[in-house]
C-alpha cells in the first residue's frame, strides 16, 4: 500500500455530511438496481462551482452510511475526480485501488501514484489476473468485460482482506469513473461488469468536458492530461491480448512520444494500434501528422520491426475508442 507523506494544496468546497440524499437542483429518483444506461443529465451546472456542488450532492446520494468506499482508480481524470469527491465527503472511509497488469503502462502507474499523493489518499495496488483468462486473451469482443470482472473482484477481495472477511456485501460500495460520454461508446462492454457488481458511477450524468472542468476547479494536477486507456484497447479484434503484444505497444508508444517530444504537450493524443498481420498504425493529433509520417518512413520502421511489427507503420489522425471493434478502419489501411 502506498500512502502519501504530505498534503499538497487542494481547493476546498463547502463541507458535506454523507447522509444527504438529494440534489440541490433536482432529485434523482433512479434506484441502484436500475441498470438502464441513461445519459439524461439532471445536474445543475451553469458554472464550475455549481457543477462541483451538484456532483458532491449526487455522490453523497450514492453513498451508504458506515460503508467502505472503494474506487476503481487508474490515475485518469475521471477516477481521480471520483476519488476527490469521495474524500471530500467521507475521507476516513475511502480507498483507491489500482489494478496492475501488463495492460497498464509504467507511465500510467506513475501518474496514478502522483495524483493519489496529491489527494493525500492511500493507494492500494493489486495484481489482476485477466491475463490468465481465455476470454480476455482471445480479444474477440468481450475482453473489456472480462478485464473489469477481474478488476472488481480484486477490489472486493482487497476490502475483505482488510476486514478479515467479517463484513457483508452491504459494507462496501464500489465506484468507477464512467461518464456520460462513456455510456454512448459501444466498445465499452466493461460497463456490463460494472452493472454485475453494482458499481456506482457518480459522473454518469456529465460529459468528459465537464469532468475536466470539475477537476480543474478542484485543483487536480491531471485535469488536462490526455486520456490513456489500457494498452489492450490498442489491439485489433482477434489480436491476442498477450503480455508480449502489450509490451510491444508500450515500447512503440514510448518511442513515438520520444521522437515527437518537441511537439507534444500533456493534452496530446498518441496511440500505437496493433493490427492484424503484425502491422502497426500510429495515431497522433493533426499538428503532429507530417512529422510522424517522416519518422515512420525512416526512424520508426527498423525499430518497430525489431519489436516484432511488420513493415512501415501507417500514420493517421487520432481517433478515440478501442480499435478492437472497428474493422472498417483497419481494412482502410490494409495493403
GROMACS .gro file of C-alpha atoms in nm:
model
  335
    1UNK     CA    1   0.000   0.000   0.000
    2UNK     CA    2   0.130   0.344  -0.091
    3UNK     CA    3   0.039   0.630   0.142
    4UNK     CA    4   0.115   0.992   0.073
    5UNK     CA    5   0.355   1.152   0.320
    6UNK     CA    6   0.245   1.507   0.260
    7UNK     CA    7  -0.060   1.711   0.166
    8UNK     CA    8  -0.045   1.947  -0.130
    9UNK     CA    9  -0.275   2.250  -0.152
   10UNK     CA   10  -0.624   2.145  -0.252
   11UNK     CA   11  -0.908   2.381  -0.332
   12UNK     CA   12  -1.183   2.315  -0.082
   13UNK     CA   13  -1.557   2.341  -0.123
   14UNK     CA   14  -1.831   2.357   0.140
   15UNK     CA   15  -1.845   2.074   0.392
   16UNK     CA   16  -2.095   1.794   0.342
   17UNK     CA   17  -2.245   1.519   0.551
   18UNK     CA   18  -2.266   1.176   0.395
   19UNK     CA   19  -2.629   1.125   0.485
   20UNK     CA   20  -2.756   1.380   0.232
   21UNK     CA   21  -2.961   1.208  -0.031
   22UNK     CA   22  -3.098   1.484  -0.255
   23UNK     CA   23  -2.952   1.708  -0.521
   24UNK     CA   24  -2.979   2.079  -0.458
   25UNK     CA   25  -3.104   2.129  -0.813
   26UNK     CA   26  -3.316   1.821  -0.864
   27UNK     CA   27  -3.392   1.487  -0.701
   28UNK     CA   28  -3.260   1.180  -0.877
   29UNK     CA   29  -3.506   0.900  -0.831
   30UNK     CA   30  -3.315   0.628  -1.012
   31UNK     CA   31  -3.258   0.331  -0.783
   32UNK     CA   32  -2.931   0.141  -0.755
   33UNK     CA   33  -3.100  -0.162  -0.907
   34UNK     CA   34  -3.199   0.026  -1.222
   35UNK     CA   35  -2.940  -0.073  -1.480
   36UNK     CA   36  -3.079   0.143  -1.757
   37UNK     CA   37  -2.787   0.323  -1.920
   38UNK     CA   38  -2.937   0.671  -1.940
   39UNK     CA   39  -2.732   0.978  -2.020
   40UNK     CA   40  -3.003   1.223  -1.911
   41UNK     CA   41  -2.835   1.493  -1.709
   42UNK     CA   42  -3.020   1.625  -1.402
   43UNK     CA   43  -2.723   1.816  -1.264
   44UNK     CA   44  -2.736   2.191  -1.232
   45UNK     CA   45  -2.409   2.321  -1.377
   46UNK     CA   46  -2.421   2.678  -1.501
   47UNK     CA   47  -2.067   2.735  -1.370
   48UNK     CA   48  -1.781   2.530  -1.231
   49UNK     CA   49  -1.868   2.596  -0.868
   50UNK     CA   50  -2.229   2.486  -0.918
   51UNK     CA   51  -2.111   2.181  -1.113
   52UNK     CA   52  -1.889   2.065  -0.827
   53UNK     CA   53  -2.159   2.142  -0.569
   54UNK     CA   54  -2.406   1.924  -0.759
   55UNK     CA   55  -2.151   1.647  -0.808
   56UNK     CA   56  -2.087   1.640  -0.435
   57UNK     CA   57  -2.457   1.618  -0.360
   58UNK     CA   58  -2.512   1.348  -0.621
   59UNK     CA   59  -2.213   1.146  -0.500
   60UNK     CA   60  -2.343   1.174  -0.145
   61UNK     CA   61  -2.677   1.031  -0.260
   62UNK     CA   62  -2.496   0.716  -0.380
   63UNK     CA   63  -2.309   0.653  -0.056
   64UNK     CA   64  -2.415   0.406   0.210
   65UNK     CA   65  -2.381   0.505   0.574
   66UNK     CA   66  -2.092   0.334   0.755
   67UNK     CA   67  -1.975   0.166   0.432
   68UNK     CA   68  -1.623   0.146   0.296
   69UNK     CA   69  -1.594   0.329  -0.038
   70UNK     CA   70  -1.362   0.157  -0.286
   71UNK     CA   71  -1.264   0.343  -0.603
   72UNK     CA   72  -1.157   0.159  -0.918
   73UNK     CA   73  -0.874   0.403  -0.968
   74UNK     CA   74  -0.649   0.442  -1.273
   75UNK     CA   75  -0.493   0.785  -1.234
   76UNK     CA   76  -0.704   0.916  -1.521
   77UNK     CA   77  -0.903   1.234  -1.470
   78UNK     CA   78  -1.238   1.052  -1.431
   79UNK     CA   79  -1.149   0.816  -1.147
   80UNK     CA   80  -0.931   1.088  -0.991
   81UNK     CA   81  -1.232   1.319  -0.975
   82UNK     CA   82  -1.444   1.046  -0.815
   83UNK     CA   83  -1.171   0.988  -0.557
   84UNK     CA   84  -1.154   1.362  -0.484
   85UNK     CA   85  -1.532   1.388  -0.440
   86UNK     CA   86  -1.547   1.090  -0.205
   87UNK     CA   87  -1.258   1.222   0.001
   88UNK     CA   88  -1.444   1.549   0.041
   89UNK     CA   89  -1.744   1.362   0.177
   90UNK     CA   90  -1.601   1.080   0.388
   91UNK     CA   91  -1.219   1.091   0.389
   92UNK     CA   92  -1.169   0.824   0.655
   93UNK     CA   93  -1.357   0.554   0.465
   94UNK     CA   94  -1.232   0.592   0.109
   95UNK     CA   95  -0.979   0.360  -0.052
   96UNK     CA   96  -0.829   0.392  -0.400
   97UNK     CA   97  -0.731   0.063  -0.566
   98UNK     CA   98  -0.513   0.047  -0.876
   99UNK     CA   99  -0.512  -0.272  -1.080
  100UNK     CA  100  -0.164  -0.366  -1.205
  101UNK     CA  101  -0.121  -0.578  -1.517
  102UNK     CA  102   0.073  -0.575  -1.848
  103UNK     CA  103  -0.213  -0.367  -1.993
  104UNK     CA  104  -0.126  -0.075  -1.763
  105UNK     CA  105   0.178   0.123  -1.876
  106UNK     CA  106   0.450   0.227  -1.634
  107UNK     CA  107   0.381   0.592  -1.719
  108UNK     CA  108   0.018   0.547  -1.616
  109UNK     CA  109   0.117   0.378  -1.289
  110UNK     CA  110   0.349   0.667  -1.203
  111UNK     CA  111   0.074   0.920  -1.283
  112UNK     CA  112  -0.173   0.733  -1.063
  113UNK     CA  113   0.069   0.734  -0.771
  114UNK     CA  114   0.139   1.104  -0.815
  115UNK     CA  115  -0.227   1.208  -0.824
  116UNK     CA  116  -0.314   0.988  -0.525
  117UNK     CA  117  -0.033   1.156  -0.334
  118UNK     CA  118  -0.167   1.498  -0.434
  119UNK     CA  119  -0.506   1.400  -0.292
  120UNK     CA  120  -0.340   1.265   0.024
  121UNK     CA  121  -0.512   0.935  -0.048
  122UNK     CA  122  -0.384   0.592   0.039
  123UNK     CA  123  -0.339   0.378  -0.269
  124UNK     CA  124  -0.354   0.001  -0.280
  125UNK     CA  125  -0.201  -0.168  -0.584
  126UNK     CA  126  -0.322  -0.517  -0.669
  127UNK     CA  127  -0.210  -0.758  -0.938
  128UNK     CA  128  -0.509  -0.850  -1.152
  129UNK     CA  129  -0.538  -1.183  -1.331
  130UNK     CA  130  -0.722  -1.108  -1.654
  131UNK     CA  131  -0.407  -1.218  -1.841
  132UNK     CA  132  -0.489  -1.579  -1.749
  133UNK     CA  133  -0.849  -1.558  -1.872
  134UNK     CA  134  -0.902  -1.720  -2.217
  135UNK     CA  135  -1.183  -1.473  -2.294
  136UNK     CA  136  -0.953  -1.180  -2.230
  137UNK     CA  137  -0.662  -1.328  -2.424
  138UNK     CA  138  -0.881  -1.411  -2.726
  139UNK     CA  139  -0.979  -1.043  -2.757
  140UNK     CA  140  -1.284  -1.140  -2.957
  141UNK     CA  141  -1.515  -0.865  -2.832
  142UNK     CA  142  -1.557  -0.944  -2.462
  143UNK     CA  143  -1.206  -0.874  -2.334
  144UNK     CA  144  -1.307  -0.549  -2.166
  145UNK     CA  145  -1.586  -0.718  -1.972
  146UNK     CA  146  -1.353  -0.999  -1.865
  147UNK     CA  147  -1.092  -0.746  -1.752
  148UNK     CA  148  -1.339  -0.540  -1.548
  149UNK     CA  149  -1.481  -0.855  -1.390
  150UNK     CA  150  -1.135  -0.945  -1.264
  151UNK     CA  151  -1.076  -0.587  -1.152
  152UNK     CA  152  -1.397  -0.554  -0.950
  153UNK     CA  153  -1.341  -0.897  -0.798
  154UNK     CA  154  -0.996  -0.779  -0.688
  155UNK     CA  155  -1.142  -0.463  -0.538
  156UNK     CA  156  -1.385  -0.661  -0.330
  157UNK     CA  157  -1.108  -0.900  -0.227
  158UNK     CA  158  -0.900  -0.606  -0.103
  159UNK     CA  159  -1.180  -0.496   0.125
  160UNK     CA  160  -1.247  -0.850   0.252
  161UNK     CA  161  -0.879  -0.890   0.332
  162UNK     CA  162  -0.857  -0.564   0.527
  163UNK     CA  163  -1.160  -0.660   0.736
  164UNK     CA  164  -1.064  -1.028   0.782
  165UNK     CA  165  -1.379  -1.135   0.595
  166UNK     CA  166  -1.602  -1.024   0.881
  167UNK     CA  167  -1.828  -0.795   0.676
  168UNK     CA  168  -2.111  -0.846   0.430
  169UNK     CA  169  -2.162  -0.706   0.081
  170UNK     CA  170  -2.355  -0.404   0.210
  171UNK     CA  171  -2.045  -0.283   0.392
  172UNK     CA  172  -1.859  -0.196   0.072
  173UNK     CA  173  -1.957   0.025  -0.222
  174UNK     CA  174  -1.754   0.018  -0.543
  175UNK     CA  175  -1.716   0.327  -0.762
  176UNK     CA  176  -1.583   0.390  -1.111
  177UNK     CA  177  -1.520   0.697  -1.326
  178UNK     CA  178  -1.773   0.624  -1.602
  179UNK     CA  179  -1.907   0.947  -1.752
  180UNK     CA  180  -2.196   1.026  -1.987
  181UNK     CA  181  -1.975   1.005  -2.297
  182UNK     CA  182  -1.863   0.655  -2.198
  183UNK     CA  183  -2.224   0.539  -2.186
  184UNK     CA  184  -2.256   0.628  -2.556
  185UNK     CA  185  -1.946   0.426  -2.654
  186UNK     CA  186  -2.042   0.077  -2.781
  187UNK     CA  187  -1.686  -0.050  -2.729
  188UNK     CA  188  -1.713  -0.024  -2.350
  189UNK     CA  189  -1.860  -0.365  -2.275
  190UNK     CA  190  -1.685  -0.344  -1.939
  191UNK     CA  191  -1.988  -0.142  -1.829
  192UNK     CA  192  -2.175  -0.473  -1.813
  193UNK     CA  193  -1.932  -0.593  -1.547
  194UNK     CA  194  -1.993  -0.272  -1.353
  195UNK     CA  195  -2.363  -0.350  -1.354
  196UNK     CA  196  -2.297  -0.705  -1.237
  197UNK     CA  197  -2.103  -0.573  -0.936
  198UNK     CA  198  -2.347  -0.286  -0.867
  199UNK     CA  199  -2.071  -0.032  -0.917
  200UNK     CA  200  -2.173   0.330  -0.864
  201UNK     CA  201  -2.084   0.593  -1.126
  202UNK     CA  202  -2.100   0.946  -0.978
  203UNK     CA  203  -2.005   1.103  -1.314
  204UNK     CA  204  -2.259   0.926  -1.533
  205UNK     CA  205  -2.460   1.243  -1.591
  206UNK     CA  206  -2.176   1.469  -1.705
  207UNK     CA  207  -1.961   1.480  -2.016
  208UNK     CA  208  -1.584   1.443  -2.037
  209UNK     CA  209  -1.556   1.818  -2.086
  210UNK     CA  210  -1.749   1.875  -1.764
  211UNK     CA  211  -1.531   1.618  -1.586
  212UNK     CA  212  -1.226   1.822  -1.679
  213UNK     CA  213  -1.395   2.145  -1.568
  214UNK     CA  214  -1.472   2.000  -1.226
  215UNK     CA  215  -1.124   1.850  -1.194
  216UNK     CA  216  -0.965   2.185  -1.279
  217UNK     CA  217  -1.185   2.364  -1.024
  218UNK     CA  218  -1.072   2.118  -0.756
  219UNK     CA  219  -0.708   2.165  -0.850
  220UNK     CA  220  -0.639   1.813  -0.977
  221UNK     CA  221  -0.297   1.808  -1.148
  222UNK     CA  222  -0.420   1.576  -1.427
  223UNK     CA  223  -0.729   1.776  -1.524
  224UNK     CA  224  -0.596   1.837  -1.876
  225UNK     CA  225  -0.386   1.522  -1.927
  226UNK     CA  226  -0.484   1.326  -2.238
  227UNK     CA  227  -0.685   1.010  -2.179
  228UNK     CA  228  -0.482   0.691  -2.173
  229UNK     CA  229  -0.699   0.379  -2.169
  230UNK     CA  230  -0.546   0.038  -2.117
  231UNK     CA  231  -0.298  -0.095  -2.370
  232UNK     CA  232  -0.533  -0.379  -2.462
  233UNK     CA  233  -0.761  -0.124  -2.630
  234UNK     CA  234  -0.488  -0.079  -2.894
  235UNK     CA  235  -0.529  -0.437  -3.016
  236UNK     CA  236  -0.742  -0.505  -3.323
  237UNK     CA  237  -1.021  -0.757  -3.284
  238UNK     CA  238  -0.873  -1.106  -3.272
  239UNK     CA  239  -0.516  -0.999  -3.196
  240UNK     CA  240  -0.442  -1.190  -2.878
  241UNK     CA  241  -0.401  -0.987  -2.559
  242UNK     CA  242  -0.072  -1.144  -2.452
  243UNK     CA  243   0.199  -0.992  -2.237
  244UNK     CA  244   0.430  -0.981  -2.541
  245UNK     CA  245   0.182  -0.788  -2.757
  246UNK     CA  246   0.106  -0.540  -2.479
  247UNK     CA  247   0.476  -0.481  -2.416
  248UNK     CA  248   0.528  -0.420  -2.789
  249UNK     CA  249   0.264  -0.148  -2.780
  250UNK     CA  250   0.401   0.017  -2.468
  251UNK     CA  251   0.754   0.031  -2.608
  252UNK     CA  252   0.635   0.153  -2.950
  253UNK     CA  253   0.437   0.436  -2.790
  254UNK     CA  254   0.738   0.532  -2.580
  255UNK     CA  255   0.946   0.560  -2.898
  256UNK     CA  256   0.681   0.768  -3.075
  257UNK     CA  257   0.649   1.006  -2.781
  258UNK     CA  258   1.024   1.040  -2.756
  259UNK     CA  259   1.053   1.121  -3.127
  260UNK     CA  260   0.775   1.381  -3.117
  261UNK     CA  261   0.860   1.522  -2.775
  262UNK     CA  262   0.920   1.875  -2.905
  263UNK     CA  263   0.564   1.891  -3.041
  264UNK     CA  264   0.375   1.710  -2.766
  265UNK     CA  265   0.212   1.853  -2.455
  266UNK     CA  266   0.015   1.695  -2.168
  267UNK     CA  267  -0.305   1.700  -2.372
  268UNK     CA  268  -0.157   1.542  -2.686
  269UNK     CA  269  -0.302   1.212  -2.805
  270UNK     CA  270  -0.069   0.932  -2.914
  271UNK     CA  271  -0.168   0.574  -2.989
  272UNK     CA  272   0.006   0.278  -3.148
  273UNK     CA  273  -0.256   0.035  -3.276
  274UNK     CA  274  -0.166  -0.332  -3.318
  275UNK     CA  275  -0.345  -0.453  -3.631
  276UNK     CA  276  -0.369  -0.799  -3.782
  277UNK     CA  277  -0.069  -0.949  -3.962
  278UNK     CA  278   0.164  -0.780  -3.711
  279UNK     CA  279   0.106  -0.436  -3.866
  280UNK     CA  280   0.114  -0.114  -3.666
  281UNK     CA  281  -0.075   0.211  -3.702
  282UNK     CA  282   0.043   0.527  -3.528
  283UNK     CA  283  -0.229   0.780  -3.447
  284UNK     CA  284  -0.149   1.138  -3.349
  285UNK     CA  285  -0.318   1.477  -3.341
  286UNK     CA  286  -0.328   1.683  -3.660
  287UNK     CA  287  -0.038   1.910  -3.566
  288UNK     CA  288   0.195   1.607  -3.546
  289UNK     CA  289   0.085   1.423  -3.861
  290UNK     CA  290   0.354   1.544  -4.102
  291UNK     CA  291   0.639   1.490  -3.858
  292UNK     CA  292   0.506   1.145  -3.763
  293UNK     CA  293   0.491   1.044  -4.129
  294UNK     CA  294   0.856   1.138  -4.177
  295UNK     CA  295   0.960   0.936  -3.872
  296UNK     CA  296   0.752   0.636  -3.982
  297UNK     CA  297   0.933   0.606  -4.313
  298UNK     CA  298   1.279   0.642  -4.163
  299UNK     CA  299   1.344   0.606  -3.791
  300UNK     CA  300   1.045   0.404  -3.676
  301UNK     CA  301   1.040   0.128  -3.938
  302UNK     CA  302   1.356  -0.059  -3.822
  303UNK     CA  303   1.274  -0.002  -3.454
  304UNK     CA  304   0.919  -0.131  -3.492
  305UNK     CA  305   1.047  -0.432  -3.685
  306UNK     CA  306   1.286  -0.516  -3.402
  307UNK     CA  307   0.989  -0.504  -3.166
  308UNK     CA  308   0.805  -0.757  -3.385
  309UNK     CA  309   0.590  -0.542  -3.614
  310UNK     CA  310   0.596  -0.584  -3.991
  311UNK     CA  311   0.658  -0.307  -4.245
  312UNK     CA  312   0.632   0.069  -4.224
  313UNK     CA  313   0.383   0.179  -3.957
  314UNK     CA  314   0.083   0.354  -4.104
  315UNK     CA  315   0.024   0.706  -3.969
  316UNK     CA  316  -0.324   0.854  -3.931
  317UNK     CA  317  -0.521   1.111  -3.738
  318UNK     CA  318  -0.601   1.013  -3.380
  319UNK     CA  319  -0.947   0.873  -3.319
  320UNK     CA  320  -1.072   0.795  -2.971
  321UNK     CA  321  -1.202   0.449  -2.883
  322UNK     CA  322  -1.093   0.088  -2.899
  323UNK     CA  323  -0.958  -0.044  -3.228
  324UNK     CA  324  -1.088  -0.390  -3.138
  325UNK     CA  325  -1.440  -0.317  -3.264
  326UNK     CA  326  -1.364  -0.105  -3.568
  327UNK     CA  327  -1.285  -0.343  -3.851
  328UNK     CA  328  -1.354  -0.084  -4.120
  329UNK     CA  329  -1.071   0.142  -4.009
  330UNK     CA  330  -0.831  -0.150  -4.016
  331UNK     CA  331  -0.940  -0.252  -4.364
  332UNK     CA  332  -0.891   0.102  -4.492
  333UNK     CA  333  -0.517   0.080  -4.430
  334UNK     CA  334  -0.474  -0.280  -4.541
  335UNK     CA  335  -0.205  -0.328  -4.808
   0.00000   0.00000   0.00000
